[in-house]
PDB file of C-alpha atoms in Angstrom:
ATOM      1  CA  VAL J  18     -26.431 -41.042  10.439  1.00 50.00           C
ATOM      2  CA  ALA J  19     -23.705 -39.419  12.447  1.00 54.00           C
ATOM      3  CA  LEU J  20     -22.104 -36.341  10.782  1.00 49.00           C
ATOM      4  CA  PRO J  21     -18.351 -36.172  10.828  1.00 50.00           C
ATOM      5  CA  SER J  22     -16.831 -33.645  13.108  1.00 50.00           C
ATOM      6  CA  ILE J  23     -15.621 -30.337  11.443  1.00 42.00           C
ATOM      7  CA  ALA J  24     -13.762 -29.218  14.498  1.00 46.00           C
ATOM      8  CA  ASN J  25     -10.361 -29.888  12.852  1.00 49.00           C
ATOM      9  CA  THR J  26     -11.383 -28.304   9.515  1.00 46.00           C
ATOM     10  CA  THR J  27     -11.402 -24.745  10.561  1.00 44.00           C
ATOM     11  CA  PRO J  28      -8.463 -22.722   8.970  1.00 45.00           C
ATOM     12  CA  VAL J  29      -6.058 -21.439  11.443  1.00 40.00           C
ATOM     13  CA  THR J  30      -3.220 -18.999  11.119  1.00 42.00           C
ATOM     14  CA  MET J  31       0.344 -18.943  12.314  1.00 37.00           C
ATOM     15  CA  SER J  32       3.330 -16.801  11.760  1.00 40.00           C
ATOM     16  CA  ALA J  33       5.519 -17.662   8.823  1.00 40.00           C
ATOM     17  CA  PHE J  34       8.243 -15.511   9.973  1.00 41.00           C
ATOM     18  CA  THR J  35       8.604 -13.561  13.200  1.00 39.00           C
ATOM     19  CA  VAL J  36      10.981 -10.809  14.241  1.00 41.00           C
ATOM     20  CA  SER J  37      11.455  -9.402  17.720  1.00 40.00           C
ATOM     21  CA  ALA J  38       9.190  -6.410  18.515  1.00 39.00           C
ATOM     22  CA  SER J  39      12.255  -4.708  19.949  1.00 39.00           C
ATOM     23  CA  ALA J  40      13.523  -4.184  16.357  1.00 42.00           C
ATOM     24  CA  LEU J  41      10.873  -1.455  16.246  1.00 38.00           C
ATOM     25  CA  THR J  42      12.884   0.695  18.526  1.00 40.00           C
ATOM     26  CA  GLY J  43      15.087   1.652  15.512  1.00 43.00           C
ATOM     27  CA  VAL J  44      12.125   3.246  13.812  1.00 42.00           C
ATOM     28  CA  ARG J  45      11.446   6.783  14.496  1.00 45.00           C
ATOM     29  CA  ALA J  46       8.034   8.389  14.898  1.00 44.00           C
ATOM     30  CA  PRO J  47       7.469  11.695  13.202  1.00 45.00           C
ATOM     31  CA  SER J  48       7.534  14.612  15.606  1.00 47.00           C
ATOM     32  CA  GLY J  49       4.208  15.108  17.307  1.00 49.00           C
ATOM     33  CA  ALA J  50       2.741  11.901  15.951  1.00 46.00           C
ATOM     34  CA  ALA J  51       0.420   9.808  17.912  1.00 48.00           C
ATOM     35  CA  PRO J  52       1.759   6.649  19.580  1.00 46.00           C
ATOM     36  CA  SER J  53       1.704   3.545  17.252  1.00 46.00           C
ATOM     37  CA  ARG J  54      -1.398   1.478  17.538  1.00 44.00           C
ATOM     38  CA  ARG J  55       0.762  -1.697  17.355  1.00 43.00           C
ATOM     39  CA  SER J  56       1.596  -3.058  20.837  1.00 38.00           C
ATOM     40  CA  ALA J  57       5.257  -3.590  21.453  1.00 39.00           C
ATOM     41  CA  ALA J  58       4.389  -6.966  22.717  1.00 36.00           C
ATOM     42  CA  THR J  59       2.735  -7.926  19.446  1.00 40.00           C
ATOM     43  CA  PRO J  60       5.017 -10.265  17.452  1.00 41.00           C
ATOM     44  CA  LEU J  61       5.648  -9.149  13.871  1.00 43.00           C
ATOM     45  CA  ARG J  62       4.547 -11.163  11.078  1.00 50.00           C
ATOM     46  CA  LEU J  63       5.458 -11.518   7.335  1.00 52.00           C
ATOM     47  CA  GLY J  64       2.718 -13.259   5.507  1.00 50.00           C
ATOM     48  CA  ALA J  65       0.802 -16.181   6.966  1.00 46.00           C
ATOM     49  CA  ILE J  66       0.866 -19.804   6.495  1.00 40.00           C
ATOM     50  CA  ARG J  67      -2.723 -21.147   6.817  1.00 39.00           C
ATOM     51  CA  GLN J  68      -3.682 -24.791   7.671  1.00 40.00           C
ATOM     52  CA  SER J  69      -5.727 -26.393   4.708  1.00 35.00           C
ATOM     53  CA  PRO J  70      -8.928 -28.170   5.814  1.00 38.00           C
ATOM     54  CA  ARG J  71      -7.607 -31.095   3.780  1.00 39.00           C
ATOM     55  CA  GLY J  72      -4.190 -31.117   5.621  1.00 42.00           C
ATOM     56  CA  GLY J  73      -0.917 -29.492   4.998  1.00 41.00           C
ATOM     57  CA  THR J  74      -0.536 -25.801   4.628  1.00 39.00           C
ATOM     58  CA  VAL J  75      -1.235 -23.205   1.902  1.00 39.00           C
ATOM     59  CA  GLN J  76       0.798 -20.081   1.346  1.00 41.00           C
ATOM     60  CA  PRO J  77      -0.769 -16.527   1.435  1.00 42.00           C
ATOM     61  CA  ARG J  78      -2.236 -15.588  -1.880  1.00 51.00           C
ATOM     62  CA  ALA J  79      -1.028 -11.965  -1.581  1.00 50.00           C
ATOM     63  CA  LEU J  80       2.544 -12.759  -2.192  1.00 78.00           C
ATOM     64  CA  PRO J  81       4.247 -14.708  -4.909  1.00 83.00           C
ATOM     65  CA  ALA J  82       6.745 -17.374  -3.635  1.00 87.00           C
ATOM     66  CA  GLY J  83       9.723 -15.476  -4.949  1.00 89.00           C
ATOM     67  CA  VAL J  84       8.714 -12.179  -3.355  1.00 90.00           C
ATOM     68  CA  LEU J  85       8.010 -14.052  -0.012  1.00 89.00           C
ATOM     69  CA  GLU J  86      11.441 -15.658  -0.092  1.00 92.00           C
ATOM     70  CA  LYS J  87      13.173 -12.324  -0.712  1.00 91.00           C
ATOM     71  CA  LEU J  88      11.242 -10.541   2.081  1.00 91.00           C
ATOM     72  CA  ALA J  89      12.015 -13.379   4.317  1.00 92.00           C
ATOM     73  CA  LYS J  90      15.784 -12.624   3.898  1.00 94.00           C
ATOM     74  CA  MET J  91      15.455  -9.031   4.849  1.00 94.00           C
ATOM     75  CA  PRO J  92      17.531  -7.682   7.746  1.00 96.00           C
ATOM     76  CA  GLN J  93      15.708  -7.463  11.001  1.00 96.00           C
ATOM     77  CA  ASP J  94      15.220  -3.742  10.920  1.00 97.00           C
ATOM     78  CA  ASP J  95      14.059  -3.716   7.287  1.00 97.00           C
ATOM     79  CA  MET J  96      11.477  -6.440   8.174  1.00 96.00           C
ATOM     80  CA  ALA J  97      10.285  -4.487  11.179  1.00 97.00           C
ATOM     81  CA  SER J  98       9.796  -1.397   8.990  1.00 98.00           C
ATOM     82  CA  TRP J  99       7.862  -3.460   6.362  1.00 97.00           C
ATOM     83  CA  GLU J 100       5.614  -4.952   9.077  1.00 97.00           C
ATOM     84  CA  SER J 101       4.983  -1.556  10.613  1.00 98.00           C
ATOM     85  CA  CYS J 102       4.086  -0.005   7.281  1.00 98.00           C
ATOM     86  CA  LYS J 103       1.757  -3.085   6.695  1.00 97.00           C
ATOM     87  CA  MET J 104      -0.112  -2.273   9.881  1.00 98.00           C
ATOM     88  CA  LEU J 105      -0.560   1.297   8.819  1.00 98.00           C
ATOM     89  CA  VAL J 106      -2.342  -0.007   5.689  1.00 98.00           C
ATOM     90  CA  VAL J 107      -4.364  -2.480   7.549  1.00 98.00           C
ATOM     91  CA  ASP J 108      -5.546   0.448   9.768  1.00 97.00           C
ATOM     92  CA  LEU J 109      -6.912   2.053   6.465  1.00 97.00           C
ATOM     93  CA  GLY J 110      -9.363  -0.918   6.155  1.00 96.00           C
ATOM     94  CA  LEU J 111      -7.354  -3.453   4.096  1.00 96.00           C
ATOM     95  CA  ASP J 112      -7.092  -6.974   5.453  1.00 95.00           C
ATOM     96  CA  ASP J 113      -3.660  -8.516   6.159  1.00 94.00           C
ATOM     97  CA  GLU J 114      -3.271 -10.137   2.748  1.00 94.00           C
ATOM     98  CA  ALA J 115      -4.434  -7.120   0.848  1.00 96.00           C
ATOM     99  CA  ALA J 116      -2.098  -4.759   2.881  1.00 96.00           C
ATOM    100  CA  GLU J 117       0.844  -7.103   2.088  1.00 94.00           C
ATOM    101  CA  LYS J 118      -0.011  -7.069  -1.616  1.00 95.00           C
ATOM    102  CA  CYS J 119      -0.390  -3.208  -1.521  1.00 97.00           C
ATOM    103  CA  LEU J 120       3.239  -2.876  -0.258  1.00 97.00           C
ATOM    104  CA  VAL J 121       4.618  -5.279  -2.837  1.00 96.00           C
ATOM    105  CA  LYS J 122       3.111  -3.101  -5.676  1.00 96.00           C
ATOM    106  CA  ALA J 123       3.802   0.193  -4.001  1.00 97.00           C
ATOM    107  CA  PHE J 124       7.571  -0.327  -3.429  1.00 97.00           C
ATOM    108  CA  GLY J 125       8.635  -2.163  -6.447  1.00 96.00           C
ATOM    109  CA  TRP J 126       8.602  -5.831  -5.400  1.00 94.00           C
ATOM    110  CA  GLY J 127       6.463  -7.098  -8.140  1.00 89.00           C
ATOM    111  CA  ALA J 128       6.051  -6.301 -11.852  1.00 89.00           C
ATOM    112  CA  GLN J 129       7.683  -3.044 -13.057  1.00 92.00           C
ATOM    113  CA  ASN J 130       4.992  -1.957 -15.579  1.00 92.00           C
ATOM    114  CA  TYR J 131       4.189   1.092 -13.237  1.00 95.00           C
ATOM    115  CA  TRP J 132       7.628   1.993 -11.798  1.00 95.00           C
ATOM    116  CA  ARG J 133       9.713   1.239 -14.885  1.00 93.00           C
ATOM    117  CA  GLN J 134      12.748   0.318 -12.695  1.00 94.00           C
ATOM    118  CA  SER J 135      12.489   3.658 -10.946  1.00 95.00           C
ATOM    119  CA  LYS J 136      11.554   1.893  -7.704  1.00 96.00           C
ATOM    120  CA  VAL J 137      12.943  -1.714  -7.197  1.00 96.00           C
ATOM    121  CA  GLU J 138      12.516  -3.710  -4.126  1.00 96.00           C
ATOM    122  CA  GLU J 139      12.565  -0.662  -1.842  1.00 97.00           C
ATOM    123  CA  VAL J 140      12.019  -1.061   1.954  1.00 97.00           C
ATOM    124  CA  PRO J 141       9.154   1.243   2.963  1.00 98.00           C
ATOM    125  CA  ASP J 142       9.863   4.001   5.491  1.00 98.00           C
ATOM    126  CA  VAL J 143       7.346   4.424   8.241  1.00 98.00           C
ATOM    127  CA  ASP J 144       7.677   8.228   8.417  1.00 98.00           C
ATOM    128  CA  GLN J 145       7.246   8.493   4.686  1.00 98.00           C
ATOM    129  CA  VAL J 146       4.260   6.239   4.518  1.00 98.00           C
ATOM    130  CA  GLU J 147       2.657   8.160   7.448  1.00 98.00           C
ATOM    131  CA  ALA J 148       3.357  11.370   5.687  1.00 98.00           C
ATOM    132  CA  ARG J 149       1.684  10.185   2.536  1.00 98.00           C
ATOM    133  CA  ILE J 150      -1.393   8.971   4.345  1.00 98.00           C
ATOM    134  CA  ALA J 151      -1.573  12.234   6.266  1.00 98.00           C
ATOM    135  CA  TYR J 152      -1.458  14.192   3.027  1.00 98.00           C
ATOM    136  CA  LEU J 153      -4.299  12.252   1.391  1.00 98.00           C
ATOM    137  CA  VAL J 154      -6.374  13.034   4.543  1.00 98.00           C
ATOM    138  CA  GLU J 155      -5.219  16.669   4.362  1.00 98.00           C
ATOM    139  CA  ILE J 156      -6.614  16.998   0.786  1.00 98.00           C
ATOM    140  CA  GLY J 157     -10.011  15.660   1.724  1.00 98.00           C
ATOM    141  CA  ILE J 158      -9.903  11.980   1.349  1.00 97.00           C
ATOM    142  CA  PRO J 159     -11.523  10.439   4.517  1.00 97.00           C
ATOM    143  CA  GLU J 160      -8.941   8.113   6.186  1.00 97.00           C
ATOM    144  CA  ASP J 161     -11.468   5.252   6.281  1.00 95.00           C
ATOM    145  CA  GLN J 162     -11.864   5.500   2.564  1.00 96.00           C
ATOM    146  CA  ILE J 163      -8.115   5.618   1.546  1.00 98.00           C
ATOM    147  CA  GLY J 164      -7.816   1.843   1.473  1.00 98.00           C
ATOM    148  CA  GLU J 165     -10.934   1.001  -0.491  1.00 97.00           C
ATOM    149  CA  LYS J 166     -11.058   4.110  -2.795  1.00 97.00           C
ATOM    150  CA  VAL J 167      -7.287   4.588  -3.424  1.00 98.00           C
ATOM    151  CA  LEU J 168      -4.918   1.833  -2.434  1.00 98.00           C
ATOM    152  CA  SER J 169      -7.123  -1.031  -3.437  1.00 97.00           C
ATOM    153  CA  LYS J 170      -7.354   0.448  -6.922  1.00 97.00           C
ATOM    154  CA  VAL J 171      -3.822   1.820  -7.335  1.00 97.00           C
ATOM    155  CA  SER J 172      -1.561   0.630  -4.710  1.00 97.00           C
ATOM    156  CA  GLU J 173       1.463   2.355  -6.101  1.00 97.00           C
ATOM    157  CA  ILE J 174       0.135   5.687  -4.785  1.00 98.00           C
ATOM    158  CA  LEU J 175       1.560   4.804  -1.390  1.00 98.00           C
ATOM    159  CA  GLY J 176       5.025   4.647  -2.974  1.00 98.00           C
ATOM    160  CA  CYS J 177       4.751   8.199  -4.538  1.00 98.00           C
ATOM    161  CA  ASP J 178       6.570  10.922  -2.843  1.00 97.00           C
ATOM    162  CA  THR J 179       4.278  13.668  -1.181  1.00 98.00           C
ATOM    163  CA  GLU J 180       5.896  16.192  -3.718  1.00 98.00           C
ATOM    164  CA  LEU J 181       4.528  14.357  -6.641  1.00 97.00           C
ATOM    165  CA  LEU J 182       1.160  13.909  -4.858  1.00 98.00           C
ATOM    166  CA  ALA J 183       1.003  17.661  -4.203  1.00 98.00           C
ATOM    167  CA  ALA J 184       2.071  18.571  -7.762  1.00 97.00           C
ATOM    168  CA  ASN J 185      -0.828  16.570  -9.161  1.00 97.00           C
ATOM    169  CA  VAL J 186      -3.254  17.990  -6.790  1.00 98.00           C
ATOM    170  CA  ALA J 187      -2.187  21.404  -7.935  1.00 97.00           C
ATOM    171  CA  HIS J 188      -2.646  20.187 -11.603  1.00 96.00           C
ATOM    172  CA  ILE J 189      -6.217  19.029 -10.944  1.00 96.00           C
ATOM    173  CA  GLU J 190      -7.111  22.375  -9.150  1.00 97.00           C
ATOM    174  CA  LYS J 191      -5.751  24.420 -12.119  1.00 96.00           C
ATOM    175  CA  ASN J 192      -6.859  22.269 -15.167  1.00 94.00           C
ATOM    176  CA  TYR J 193      -9.887  20.529 -13.862  1.00 93.00           C
ATOM    177  CA  PHE J 194     -11.320  23.353 -11.656  1.00 94.00           C
ATOM    178  CA  MET J 195     -11.845  21.229  -8.577  1.00 97.00           C
ATOM    179  CA  LYS J 196     -10.564  22.300  -5.210  1.00 97.00           C
ATOM    180  CA  ARG J 197      -9.180  19.915  -2.646  1.00 98.00           C
ATOM    181  CA  ASN J 198     -11.554  19.267   0.292  1.00 98.00           C
ATOM    182  CA  THR J 199     -14.647  19.522  -1.790  1.00 98.00           C
ATOM    183  CA  LYS J 200     -17.070  16.740  -2.733  1.00 97.00           C
ATOM    184  CA  SER J 201     -16.310  16.910  -6.401  1.00 97.00           C
ATOM    185  CA  PHE J 202     -12.661  16.580  -5.899  1.00 98.00           C
ATOM    186  CA  THR J 203     -13.000  13.665  -3.465  1.00 97.00           C
ATOM    187  CA  ASN J 204     -15.360  11.921  -5.916  1.00 97.00           C
ATOM    188  CA  TYR J 205     -12.982  12.492  -8.597  1.00 97.00           C
ATOM    189  CA  ILE J 206     -10.032  10.892  -6.786  1.00 97.00           C
ATOM    190  CA  ALA J 207     -12.240   8.022  -5.859  1.00 96.00           C
ATOM    191  CA  ARG J 208     -13.017   7.470  -9.465  1.00 96.00           C
ATOM    192  CA  VAL J 209      -9.678   7.745 -10.979  1.00 96.00           C
ATOM    193  CA  PRO J 210      -6.968   7.604  -8.101  1.00 97.00           C
ATOM    194  CA  GLN J 211      -4.160   7.057 -10.575  1.00 96.00           C
ATOM    195  CA  VAL J 212      -4.200  10.807 -11.214  1.00 96.00           C
ATOM    196  CA  LEU J 213      -2.263  11.197  -7.928  1.00 97.00           C
ATOM    197  CA  GLY J 214       0.548   9.306  -9.355  1.00 96.00           C
ATOM    198  CA  ASN J 215       0.709  10.766 -12.849  1.00 89.00           C
ATOM    199  CA  ASN J 216       4.080  11.979 -14.162  1.00 82.00           C
ATOM    200  CA  ILE J 217       3.621  12.488 -17.837  1.00 74.00           C
ATOM    201  CA  ASP J 218       1.144  14.087 -20.230  1.00 75.00           C
ATOM    202  CA  CYS J 219       1.785  12.817 -23.819  1.00 73.00           C
ATOM    203  CA  VAL J 220      -0.864  15.067 -25.195  1.00 70.00           C
ATOM    204  CA  GLY J 221      -1.821  12.574 -28.025  1.00 67.00           C
ATOM    205  CA  ASP J 222       1.813  11.589 -28.890  1.00 70.00           C
ATOM    206  CA  CYS J 223       1.876   8.343 -26.810  1.00 73.00           C
ATOM    207  CA  ALA J 224       5.017   7.900 -24.845  1.00 62.00           C
ATOM    208  CA  GLY J 225       4.050   4.389 -23.829  1.00 66.00           C
ATOM    209  CA  ASP J 226       3.593   5.016 -20.082  1.00 61.00           C
ATOM    210  CA  CYS J 227      -0.148   4.955 -20.153  1.00 72.00           C
ATOM    211  CA  LYS J 228      -0.529   4.018 -16.451  1.00 75.00           C
ATOM    212  CA  ARG J 229       0.842   7.360 -15.335  1.00 79.00           C
ATOM    213  CA  CYS J 230      -0.374   9.548 -18.052  1.00 80.00           C
ATOM    214  CA  TRP J 231      -2.926  12.401 -17.849  1.00 72.00           C
ATOM    215  CA  ALA J 232      -4.249  11.612 -21.291  1.00 79.00           C
ATOM    216  CA  ARG J 233      -6.113   8.691 -19.645  1.00 74.00           C
ATOM    217  CA  CYS J 234      -7.746  10.901 -16.993  1.00 73.00           C
TER     218      CYS J 234
END
């Protein structure tokens, strides 16, 4: 019995939205930074529409339809910044969909149970994202583990200012007796990465912001 051909059933990807790579010329690289790993000739992409094996298309799972629609209406420069930041996250080991979902959470495009309206639909800044990643490496988290050990668990850490990250590292060193760039410190961050974004310590008198409270750590 002849088997049906499966040549046409392999999922393929195509861009849902594209913007000119020339839009990246408005994005400043930090002083002394290495050149971007994204080629200027590479088309920018927001999400991906995949062909279904049964025909038709399916939307990427990482983005709710409402969020995808909002992002599609971004000005060209904002979309270029979003895509550049997404590629920085991809370089940390997350796939395209996971990186997109990470940005949605980190910059307040989804539910507000973490940010509590303090960050709402913010466009990520390339320089700031690079600085936050660089700080995580500086305190001893291997770059190739940031995606898996930190961002895949608590994506919002990418949206926290370096000042808050530094304050929380100092808190850990003072109160938990672990120094940055040590194995115990790195293992602790990998186990409870939410500590990097903490901003409250209710000390038993619950303030209702448990996702960012030291009492849970």
